[in-house]
mmCIF file of C-alpha atoms in Angstrom:
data_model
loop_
_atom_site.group_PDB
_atom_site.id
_atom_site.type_symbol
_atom_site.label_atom_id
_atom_site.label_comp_id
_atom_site.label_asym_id
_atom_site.label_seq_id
_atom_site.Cartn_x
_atom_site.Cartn_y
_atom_site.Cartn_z
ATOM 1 C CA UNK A 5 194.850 40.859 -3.993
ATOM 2 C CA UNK A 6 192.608 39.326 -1.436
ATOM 3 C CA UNK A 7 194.818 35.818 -2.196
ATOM 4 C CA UNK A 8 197.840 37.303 -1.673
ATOM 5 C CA UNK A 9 196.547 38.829 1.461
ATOM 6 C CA UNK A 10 195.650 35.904 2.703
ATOM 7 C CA UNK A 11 198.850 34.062 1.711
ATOM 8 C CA UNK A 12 200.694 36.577 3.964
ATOM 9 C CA UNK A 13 198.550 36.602 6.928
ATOM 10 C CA UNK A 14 199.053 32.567 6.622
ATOM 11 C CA UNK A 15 202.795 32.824 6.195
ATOM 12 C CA UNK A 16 203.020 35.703 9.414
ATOM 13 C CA UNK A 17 200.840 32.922 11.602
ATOM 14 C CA UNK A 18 202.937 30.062 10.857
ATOM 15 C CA UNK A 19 206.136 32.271 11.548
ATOM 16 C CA UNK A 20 204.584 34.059 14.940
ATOM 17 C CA UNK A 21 203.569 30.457 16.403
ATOM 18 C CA UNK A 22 205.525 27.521 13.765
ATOM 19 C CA UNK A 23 204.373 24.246 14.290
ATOM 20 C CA UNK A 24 207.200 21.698 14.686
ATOM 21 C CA UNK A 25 208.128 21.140 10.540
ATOM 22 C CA UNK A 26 210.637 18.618 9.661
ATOM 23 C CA UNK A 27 213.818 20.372 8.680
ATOM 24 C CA UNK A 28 214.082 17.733 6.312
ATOM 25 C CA UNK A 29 210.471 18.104 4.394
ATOM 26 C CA UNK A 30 210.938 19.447 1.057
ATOM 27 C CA UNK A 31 206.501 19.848 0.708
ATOM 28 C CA UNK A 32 204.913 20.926 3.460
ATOM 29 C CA UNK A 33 200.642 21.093 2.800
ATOM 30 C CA UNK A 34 198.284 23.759 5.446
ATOM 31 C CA UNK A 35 194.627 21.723 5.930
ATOM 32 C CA UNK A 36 193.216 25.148 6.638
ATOM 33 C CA UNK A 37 189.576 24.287 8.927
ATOM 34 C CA UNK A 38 190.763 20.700 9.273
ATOM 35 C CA UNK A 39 188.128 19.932 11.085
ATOM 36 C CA UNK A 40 188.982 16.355 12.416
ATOM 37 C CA UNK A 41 190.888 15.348 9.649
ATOM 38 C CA UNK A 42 188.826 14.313 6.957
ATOM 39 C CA UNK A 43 191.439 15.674 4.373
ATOM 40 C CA UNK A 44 194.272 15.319 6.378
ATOM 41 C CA UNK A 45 194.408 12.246 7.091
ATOM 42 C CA UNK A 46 194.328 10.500 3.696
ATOM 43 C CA UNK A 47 196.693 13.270 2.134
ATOM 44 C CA UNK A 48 199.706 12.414 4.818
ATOM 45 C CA UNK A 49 198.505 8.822 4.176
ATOM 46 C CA UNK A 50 198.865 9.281 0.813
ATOM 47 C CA UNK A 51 202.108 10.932 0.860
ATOM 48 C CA UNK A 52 203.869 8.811 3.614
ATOM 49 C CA UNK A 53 205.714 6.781 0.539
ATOM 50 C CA UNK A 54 207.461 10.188 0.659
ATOM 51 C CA UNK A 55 209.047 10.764 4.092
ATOM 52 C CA UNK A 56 209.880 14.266 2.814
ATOM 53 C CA UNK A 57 206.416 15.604 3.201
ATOM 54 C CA UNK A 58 204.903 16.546 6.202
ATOM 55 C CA UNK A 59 201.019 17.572 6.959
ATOM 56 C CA UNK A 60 200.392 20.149 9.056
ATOM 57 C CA UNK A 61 196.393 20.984 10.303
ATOM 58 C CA UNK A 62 194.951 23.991 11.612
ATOM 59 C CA UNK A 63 191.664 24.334 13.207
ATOM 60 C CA UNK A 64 189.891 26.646 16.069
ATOM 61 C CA UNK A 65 188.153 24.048 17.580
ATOM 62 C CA UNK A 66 190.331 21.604 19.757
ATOM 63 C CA UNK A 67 188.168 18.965 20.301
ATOM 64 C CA UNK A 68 188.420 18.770 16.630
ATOM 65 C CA UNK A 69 192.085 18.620 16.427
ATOM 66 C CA UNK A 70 192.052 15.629 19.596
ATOM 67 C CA UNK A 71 190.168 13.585 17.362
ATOM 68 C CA UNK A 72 192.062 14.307 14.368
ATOM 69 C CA UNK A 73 194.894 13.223 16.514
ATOM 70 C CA UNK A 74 193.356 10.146 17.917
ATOM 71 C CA UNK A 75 192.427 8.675 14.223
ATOM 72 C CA UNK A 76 195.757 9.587 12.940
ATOM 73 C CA UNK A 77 197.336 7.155 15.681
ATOM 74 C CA UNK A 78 195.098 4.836 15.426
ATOM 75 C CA UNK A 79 196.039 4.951 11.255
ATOM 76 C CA UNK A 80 199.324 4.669 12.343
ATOM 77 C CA UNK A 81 199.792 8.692 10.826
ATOM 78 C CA UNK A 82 201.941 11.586 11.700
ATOM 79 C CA UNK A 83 200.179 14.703 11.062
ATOM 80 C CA UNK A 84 200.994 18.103 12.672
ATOM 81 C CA UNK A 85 198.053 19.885 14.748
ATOM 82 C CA UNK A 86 197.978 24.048 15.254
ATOM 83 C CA UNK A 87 194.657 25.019 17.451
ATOM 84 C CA UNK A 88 194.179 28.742 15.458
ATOM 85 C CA UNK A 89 190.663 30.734 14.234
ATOM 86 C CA UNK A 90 191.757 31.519 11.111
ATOM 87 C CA UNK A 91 189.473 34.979 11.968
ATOM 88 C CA UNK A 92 192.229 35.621 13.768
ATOM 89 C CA UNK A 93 194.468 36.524 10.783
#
């Protein structure tokens, strides 16, 4: 029950403030306390042979997300960033 909880208040978050999601992605992954990408990063890198998947990562701590977003440009990456405390939910 706690899961599916979870699951919800996840879904309701991403549908109260969506992050920009391809229309055209057909899997989309949640790095839940992404930190600065350390999962991430080599998951979108991983998946970039398939243009239909999109990363996105949520964290509370901006800084955090900056340099996730810094190392993904400098790995030539797209990955999505959402600053959220997932206390919040």
């Amino acid at each position: 029950a706690a899961v599916e909880a979870f699951r919800v208040a996840v879904e309701e978050l991403l549908l109260e403030s969506p992050p920009k999601v391809d229309e055209k992605a057909t899997l989309v992954v949640a790095d839940l306390g992404c930190g600065t990408g350390n999962l991430a990063l080599p998951l979108q890198w991983s998946l970039d042979a398939n243009k239909d998947a999109q990363i996105i990562a949520i964290d509370r701590n901006e800084k955090s997300l900056k340099r996730l977003e810094d190392r993904a440009k400098r790995a030539n990456v797209v990955v999505q960033t959402m600053a959220q405390h997932l206390e919040d939910l």
